[in-house]
mmCIF file of C-alpha atoms in Angstrom:
data_model
loop_
_atom_site.group_PDB
_atom_site.id
_atom_site.type_symbol
_atom_site.label_atom_id
_atom_site.label_comp_id
_atom_site.label_asym_id
_atom_site.label_seq_id
_atom_site.Cartn_x
_atom_site.Cartn_y
_atom_site.Cartn_z
ATOM 1 C CA UNK A 14 -3.661 -22.403 -1.066
ATOM 2 C CA UNK A 15 -6.174 -19.750 0.223
ATOM 3 C CA UNK A 16 -5.709 -16.348 1.516
ATOM 4 C CA UNK A 17 -4.482 -16.820 5.202
ATOM 5 C CA UNK A 18 -6.409 -13.705 6.753
ATOM 6 C CA UNK A 19 -9.936 -13.426 7.861
ATOM 7 C CA UNK A 20 -10.872 -9.753 8.243
ATOM 8 C CA UNK A 21 -8.989 -7.212 6.220
ATOM 9 C CA UNK A 22 -8.760 -3.567 6.894
ATOM 10 C CA UNK A 23 -8.326 -1.757 3.428
ATOM 11 C CA UNK A 24 -7.004 1.570 3.594
ATOM 12 C CA UNK A 25 -7.703 3.688 0.295
ATOM 13 C CA UNK A 26 -10.623 1.418 -0.657
ATOM 14 C CA UNK A 27 -12.803 3.920 -2.487
ATOM 15 C CA UNK A 28 -10.891 3.880 -6.230
ATOM 16 C CA UNK A 29 -8.094 2.100 -8.188
ATOM 17 C CA UNK A 30 -6.196 -0.727 -6.791
ATOM 18 C CA UNK A 31 -7.459 -0.581 -3.167
ATOM 19 C CA UNK A 32 -11.023 -0.776 -4.329
ATOM 20 C CA UNK A 33 -10.157 -3.726 -6.882
ATOM 21 C CA UNK A 34 -8.503 -5.532 -4.179
ATOM 22 C CA UNK A 35 -11.259 -5.112 -1.720
ATOM 23 C CA UNK A 36 -13.404 -6.432 -4.179
ATOM 24 C CA UNK A 37 -11.293 -9.483 -4.757
ATOM 25 C CA UNK A 38 -11.040 -10.256 -1.075
ATOM 26 C CA UNK A 39 -14.664 -10.304 -0.325
ATOM 27 C CA UNK A 40 -15.168 -12.628 -3.813
ATOM 28 C CA UNK A 41 -12.524 -14.956 -2.143
ATOM 29 C CA UNK A 42 -14.431 -15.044 1.240
ATOM 30 C CA UNK A 43 -12.610 -12.435 3.139
ATOM 31 C CA UNK A 44 -14.397 -10.033 5.388
ATOM 32 C CA UNK A 45 -13.424 -6.453 4.484
ATOM 33 C CA UNK A 46 -13.415 -3.195 6.387
ATOM 34 C CA UNK A 47 -13.052 -0.222 3.787
ATOM 35 C CA UNK A 48 -11.664 2.940 4.675
ATOM 36 C CA UNK A 49 -11.394 5.990 2.457
ATOM 37 C CA UNK A 50 -12.520 9.635 2.242
ATOM 38 C CA UNK A 51 -15.448 9.186 -0.093
ATOM 39 C CA UNK A 52 -18.432 7.964 2.055
ATOM 40 C CA UNK A 53 -20.716 7.739 -0.907
ATOM 41 C CA UNK A 54 -18.111 5.160 -2.511
ATOM 42 C CA UNK A 55 -17.890 3.271 0.903
ATOM 43 C CA UNK A 56 -21.739 3.013 0.869
ATOM 44 C CA UNK A 57 -21.651 1.539 -2.454
ATOM 45 C CA UNK A 58 -19.095 -1.096 -1.532
ATOM 46 C CA UNK A 59 -20.933 -2.267 1.416
ATOM 47 C CA UNK A 60 -24.232 -2.449 -0.690
ATOM 48 C CA UNK A 61 -22.460 -4.375 -3.330
ATOM 49 C CA UNK A 62 -21.142 -7.057 -0.995
ATOM 50 C CA UNK A 63 -23.695 -6.782 2.044
ATOM 51 C CA UNK A 64 -22.998 -6.140 5.514
ATOM 52 C CA UNK A 65 -21.980 -9.694 6.555
ATOM 53 C CA UNK A 66 -19.004 -9.382 4.286
ATOM 54 C CA UNK A 67 -18.100 -5.686 4.169
ATOM 55 C CA UNK A 68 -18.157 -2.693 6.436
ATOM 56 C CA UNK A 69 -16.987 0.604 5.945
ATOM 57 C CA UNK A 70 -15.199 3.685 8.060
ATOM 58 C CA UNK A 71 -14.846 7.170 6.325
ATOM 59 C CA UNK A 72 -11.267 8.565 7.176
ATOM 60 C CA UNK A 73 -8.858 10.908 5.761
ATOM 61 C CA UNK A 74 -5.405 9.449 6.394
ATOM 62 C CA UNK A 75 -3.496 12.707 5.551
ATOM 63 C CA UNK A 76 -4.457 14.064 8.893
ATOM 64 C CA UNK A 77 -1.853 12.210 10.837
ATOM 65 C CA UNK A 78 -3.051 13.611 14.207
ATOM 66 C CA UNK A 79 -6.123 11.601 13.940
ATOM 67 C CA UNK A 80 -4.654 8.294 13.073
ATOM 68 C CA UNK A 81 -4.219 6.902 16.712
ATOM 69 C CA UNK A 82 -7.852 7.825 17.569
ATOM 70 C CA UNK A 83 -8.900 6.064 14.401
ATOM 71 C CA UNK A 84 -6.894 3.196 14.863
ATOM 72 C CA UNK A 85 -8.395 2.703 18.489
ATOM 73 C CA UNK A 86 -11.714 2.817 17.175
ATOM 74 C CA UNK A 87 -10.970 0.456 14.570
ATOM 75 C CA UNK A 88 -9.665 -2.171 17.144
ATOM 76 C CA UNK A 89 -12.569 -1.660 19.303
ATOM 77 C CA UNK A 90 -15.333 -2.250 16.676
ATOM 78 C CA UNK A 91 -13.383 -4.662 14.681
ATOM 79 C CA UNK A 92 -11.113 -6.727 17.199
ATOM 80 C CA UNK A 93 -10.832 -9.584 14.717
ATOM 81 C CA UNK A 94 -9.257 -7.740 11.977
ATOM 82 C CA UNK A 95 -5.790 -9.660 11.242
ATOM 83 C CA UNK A 96 -4.585 -7.825 8.089
ATOM 84 C CA UNK A 97 -3.753 -4.031 7.566
ATOM 85 C CA UNK A 98 -3.769 -3.440 3.668
ATOM 86 C CA UNK A 99 -2.347 0.071 2.913
ATOM 87 C CA UNK A 100 -3.240 1.444 -0.562
ATOM 88 C CA UNK A 101 -3.788 5.123 -0.340
ATOM 89 C CA UNK A 102 -1.747 7.167 -2.645
ATOM 90 C CA UNK A 103 -2.032 10.379 -5.016
ATOM 91 C CA UNK A 104 0.301 11.322 -7.942
ATOM 92 C CA UNK A 105 1.287 14.545 -9.487
ATOM 93 C CA UNK A 106 4.178 15.627 -11.861
ATOM 94 C CA UNK A 107 6.695 18.206 -10.862
ATOM 95 C CA UNK A 108 8.503 20.403 -13.286
ATOM 96 C CA UNK A 109 11.683 21.185 -10.688
ATOM 97 C CA UNK A 110 13.769 23.592 -13.004
ATOM 98 C CA UNK A 111 11.768 26.863 -11.919
ATOM 99 C CA UNK A 112 14.401 28.349 -10.124
ATOM 100 C CA UNK A 113 12.998 27.098 -6.687
ATOM 101 C CA UNK A 114 9.492 28.107 -7.093
ATOM 102 C CA UNK A 115 7.840 24.699 -7.612
ATOM 103 C CA UNK A 116 4.735 24.316 -5.149
ATOM 104 C CA UNK A 117 5.902 22.707 -1.917
ATOM 105 C CA UNK A 118 2.551 22.214 -0.571
ATOM 106 C CA UNK A 119 1.256 19.533 -3.268
ATOM 107 C CA UNK A 120 4.718 17.973 -3.014
ATOM 108 C CA UNK A 121 4.926 17.431 0.524
ATOM 109 C CA UNK A 122 1.246 16.297 0.266
ATOM 110 C CA UNK A 123 2.502 13.381 -1.842
ATOM 111 C CA UNK A 124 5.152 12.457 0.736
ATOM 112 C CA UNK A 125 2.529 12.705 3.677
ATOM 113 C CA UNK A 126 -0.220 10.416 1.960
ATOM 114 C CA UNK A 127 1.989 7.986 0.210
ATOM 115 C CA UNK A 128 4.512 7.519 2.884
ATOM 116 C CA UNK A 129 4.307 9.246 6.307
ATOM 117 C CA UNK A 130 0.744 8.444 6.837
ATOM 118 C CA UNK A 131 1.361 5.069 6.093
ATOM 119 C CA UNK A 132 4.167 4.738 8.735
ATOM 120 C CA UNK A 133 1.736 6.286 11.190
ATOM 121 C CA UNK A 134 -0.847 3.762 10.464
ATOM 122 C CA UNK A 135 1.546 0.871 10.822
ATOM 123 C CA UNK A 136 2.664 2.638 13.927
ATOM 124 C CA UNK A 137 -0.706 2.642 15.261
ATOM 125 C CA UNK A 138 -1.816 -0.910 14.453
ATOM 126 C CA UNK A 139 1.410 -2.670 15.055
ATOM 127 C CA UNK A 140 1.122 -3.624 18.653
ATOM 128 C CA UNK A 141 -2.758 -4.841 18.104
ATOM 129 C CA UNK A 142 -1.351 -7.185 15.501
ATOM 130 C CA UNK A 143 1.561 -8.182 17.366
ATOM 131 C CA UNK A 144 -0.285 -9.246 20.474
ATOM 132 C CA UNK A 145 -2.750 -11.416 18.564
ATOM 133 C CA UNK A 146 -1.981 -15.120 18.786
ATOM 134 C CA UNK A 147 -2.711 -16.028 15.232
ATOM 135 C CA UNK A 148 -0.665 -14.972 12.163
ATOM 136 C CA UNK A 149 -1.269 -11.481 11.214
ATOM 137 C CA UNK A 150 0.052 -9.122 8.283
ATOM 138 C CA UNK A 151 0.700 -5.598 6.794
ATOM 139 C CA UNK A 152 0.300 -5.527 3.103
ATOM 140 C CA UNK A 153 1.954 -2.147 1.225
ATOM 141 C CA UNK A 154 0.998 -1.147 -2.167
ATOM 142 C CA UNK A 155 4.268 0.132 -3.631
ATOM 143 C CA UNK A 156 5.324 0.862 -6.992
ATOM 144 C CA UNK A 157 7.881 0.014 -9.620
ATOM 145 C CA UNK A 158 9.078 3.606 -9.714
ATOM 146 C CA UNK A 159 10.261 2.854 -5.918
ATOM 147 C CA UNK A 160 13.081 0.912 -7.779
ATOM 148 C CA UNK A 161 13.431 3.024 -10.868
ATOM 149 C CA UNK A 162 12.293 6.625 -10.447
ATOM 150 C CA UNK A 163 10.298 8.510 -12.889
ATOM 151 C CA UNK A 164 11.844 11.952 -13.427
ATOM 152 C CA UNK A 165 8.759 13.613 -14.138
ATOM 153 C CA UNK A 166 7.209 12.213 -10.721
ATOM 154 C CA UNK A 167 9.915 13.027 -8.212
ATOM 155 C CA UNK A 168 7.658 13.153 -5.104
ATOM 156 C CA UNK A 169 5.566 9.996 -5.839
ATOM 157 C CA UNK A 170 8.852 8.144 -6.881
ATOM 158 C CA UNK A 171 10.467 9.390 -3.553
ATOM 159 C CA UNK A 172 7.507 8.529 -1.626
ATOM 160 C CA UNK A 173 7.155 5.019 -3.146
ATOM 161 C CA UNK A 174 10.986 4.656 -2.404
ATOM 162 C CA UNK A 175 10.807 5.553 0.949
ATOM 163 C CA UNK A 176 7.999 2.967 1.492
ATOM 164 C CA UNK A 177 9.892 0.568 0.093
ATOM 165 C CA UNK A 178 12.885 1.015 2.553
ATOM 166 C CA UNK A 179 10.303 1.119 5.376
ATOM 167 C CA UNK A 180 8.893 -2.317 4.017
ATOM 168 C CA UNK A 181 12.147 -3.822 3.717
ATOM 169 C CA UNK A 182 13.142 -2.663 7.375
ATOM 170 C CA UNK A 183 9.978 -3.725 8.759
ATOM 171 C CA UNK A 184 9.884 -7.032 7.493
ATOM 172 C CA UNK A 185 13.565 -7.651 8.646
ATOM 173 C CA UNK A 186 12.885 -6.276 12.170
ATOM 174 C CA UNK A 187 9.361 -8.471 12.571
ATOM 175 C CA UNK A 188 10.772 -11.703 11.172
ATOM 176 C CA UNK A 189 10.714 -13.707 14.283
ATOM 177 C CA UNK A 190 7.007 -12.300 15.246
ATOM 178 C CA UNK A 191 3.641 -13.223 14.081
ATOM 179 C CA UNK A 192 3.299 -10.324 11.579
ATOM 180 C CA UNK A 193 4.268 -10.824 7.928
ATOM 181 C CA UNK A 194 5.116 -7.883 5.701
ATOM 182 C CA UNK A 195 4.307 -7.977 2.379
ATOM 183 C CA UNK A 196 5.045 -5.429 -0.469
ATOM 184 C CA UNK A 197 3.025 -5.127 -3.985
ATOM 185 C CA UNK A 198 5.094 -3.484 -6.656
ATOM 186 C CA UNK A 199 2.579 -2.647 -9.539
ATOM 187 C CA UNK A 200 3.474 -0.950 -12.774
ATOM 188 C CA UNK A 201 1.511 1.861 -14.058
ATOM 189 C CA UNK A 202 -2.265 0.444 -13.878
ATOM 190 C CA UNK A 203 -5.480 2.038 -15.443
ATOM 191 C CA UNK A 204 -6.739 3.742 -12.326
ATOM 192 C CA UNK A 205 -8.061 7.194 -11.414
ATOM 193 C CA UNK A 206 -4.655 8.148 -10.013
ATOM 194 C CA UNK A 207 -3.709 9.422 -13.278
ATOM 195 C CA UNK A 208 -6.675 11.575 -13.889
ATOM 196 C CA UNK A 209 -4.341 14.655 -14.063
ATOM 197 C CA UNK A 210 -3.173 13.546 -17.507
ATOM 198 C CA UNK A 211 -6.786 13.823 -18.805
ATOM 199 C CA UNK A 212 -9.575 11.151 -18.862
ATOM 200 C CA UNK A 213 -8.924 9.700 -22.331
ATOM 201 C CA UNK A 214 -4.776 8.926 -21.212
ATOM 202 C CA UNK A 215 -6.066 7.736 -17.808
ATOM 203 C CA UNK A 216 -8.400 5.001 -19.423
ATOM 204 C CA UNK A 217 -5.461 3.647 -21.513
ATOM 205 C CA UNK A 218 -2.461 4.130 -19.430
ATOM 206 C CA UNK A 219 -0.830 1.175 -17.980
ATOM 207 C CA UNK A 220 -1.984 -2.425 -17.210
ATOM 208 C CA UNK A 221 -5.774 -2.989 -16.982
ATOM 209 C CA UNK A 222 -6.972 -2.963 -13.468
ATOM 210 C CA UNK A 223 -8.549 -6.438 -13.350
ATOM 211 C CA UNK A 224 -5.333 -7.906 -14.971
ATOM 212 C CA UNK A 225 -3.215 -6.286 -12.099
ATOM 213 C CA UNK A 226 -5.737 -7.670 -9.415
ATOM 214 C CA UNK A 227 -5.727 -10.964 -10.727
ATOM 215 C CA UNK A 228 -1.757 -11.198 -10.776
ATOM 216 C CA UNK A 229 -1.541 -9.336 -7.177
ATOM 217 C CA UNK A 230 -4.134 -11.890 -5.775
ATOM 218 C CA UNK A 231 -2.208 -14.695 -6.922
ATOM 219 C CA UNK A 232 0.763 -13.519 -5.459
ATOM 220 C CA UNK A 233 -0.713 -13.168 -1.909
ATOM 221 C CA UNK A 234 -2.449 -16.699 -2.254
ATOM 222 C CA UNK A 235 1.168 -18.003 -3.135
ATOM 223 C CA UNK A 236 2.649 -16.289 0.024
ATOM 224 C CA UNK A 237 4.957 -14.181 -1.636
ATOM 225 C CA UNK A 238 6.370 -11.339 0.667
ATOM 226 C CA UNK A 239 7.200 -9.247 -2.344
ATOM 227 C CA UNK A 240 4.813 -9.271 -5.255
ATOM 228 C CA UNK A 241 6.666 -7.580 -8.377
ATOM 229 C CA UNK A 242 4.231 -7.022 -11.195
ATOM 230 C CA UNK A 243 5.313 -5.691 -14.525
ATOM 231 C CA UNK A 244 8.691 -3.751 -15.091
ATOM 232 C CA UNK A 245 10.355 -0.596 -15.958
ATOM 233 C CA UNK A 246 12.412 -1.375 -18.817
ATOM 234 C CA UNK A 247 13.458 -5.058 -19.707
ATOM 235 C CA UNK A 248 11.785 -7.463 -17.133
ATOM 236 C CA UNK A 249 15.257 -9.429 -16.711
ATOM 237 C CA UNK A 250 16.932 -6.082 -15.870
ATOM 238 C CA UNK A 251 14.131 -4.682 -13.570
ATOM 239 C CA UNK A 252 13.596 -8.142 -11.664
ATOM 240 C CA UNK A 253 17.530 -8.360 -11.194
ATOM 241 C CA UNK A 254 17.760 -5.038 -9.564
ATOM 242 C CA UNK A 255 15.024 -5.959 -7.258
ATOM 243 C CA UNK A 256 16.706 -9.090 -6.338
ATOM 244 C CA UNK A 257 20.174 -7.771 -5.956
ATOM 245 C CA UNK A 258 19.120 -4.902 -3.952
ATOM 246 C CA UNK A 259 17.112 -7.121 -1.527
ATOM 247 C CA UNK A 260 19.944 -9.398 -1.092
ATOM 248 C CA UNK A 261 22.256 -6.528 -0.387
ATOM 249 C CA UNK A 262 19.796 -5.148 2.121
ATOM 250 C CA UNK A 263 19.409 -8.378 3.799
ATOM 251 C CA UNK A 264 23.280 -8.992 3.861
ATOM 252 C CA UNK A 265 23.744 -5.509 5.379
ATOM 253 C CA UNK A 266 21.142 -6.238 7.981
ATOM 254 C CA UNK A 267 23.118 -9.702 8.861
ATOM 255 C CA UNK A 268 26.270 -7.778 9.213
ATOM 256 C CA UNK A 269 24.624 -5.024 11.496
ATOM 257 C CA UNK A 270 22.819 -7.762 13.611
ATOM 258 C CA UNK A 271 26.357 -9.532 14.012
ATOM 259 C CA UNK A 272 27.884 -6.441 15.223
ATOM 260 C CA UNK A 273 25.273 -5.595 17.772
ATOM 261 C CA UNK A 274 26.113 -8.975 19.600
#
């Protein structure tokens, strides 16, 4: 099988998983429009792959009020986009036991960038994707901590858990449309997201980025709509939680649909 989409808009493509997956898609013959805050890295991406296969648009998704205008401009400039790949994310730890004095601003920023902004992007692009006659998709990069939260990272874990719920719900509600909803659930991966721990730890923490990208792309090629890579704790236990949770979700969705008839 080959990757079924021809032009992917990759949000959060200047580093980490987003950049690695953007590179992998171009290498597979897929056109990529990369989006991120750092113009120098976007320029490097286009220079690396050439303008025939790569383009780039600087944009900060954390400013939600600008998202509708951004989406309209992308749709106008790149009407052949058929896949929205949402990767952007930030991660910071929090000590909550400080008598309510932990800093709300970075806490809420994580919730905004990792969850609310991705919902806003989905909202902005979904009508465009649904209207297309050919298959389209939205791919979300989640996290294993969406399933088993990390106590030291409450904001990051909560944002990824919220994104997982949104993904499950969106997939269920779009099941009769042309839009496939895909979620990738990574373990810790060796990327810049861990820089707050220091460069030495950052370089060694988690799965090598190339290994992750290989596994994620393999899952995309196989047509999986939920690509679980790695685990928190024993793989058998973790995967059972993922599977049982999804089954329970789908059972509840079926019951609620039946009640509405």
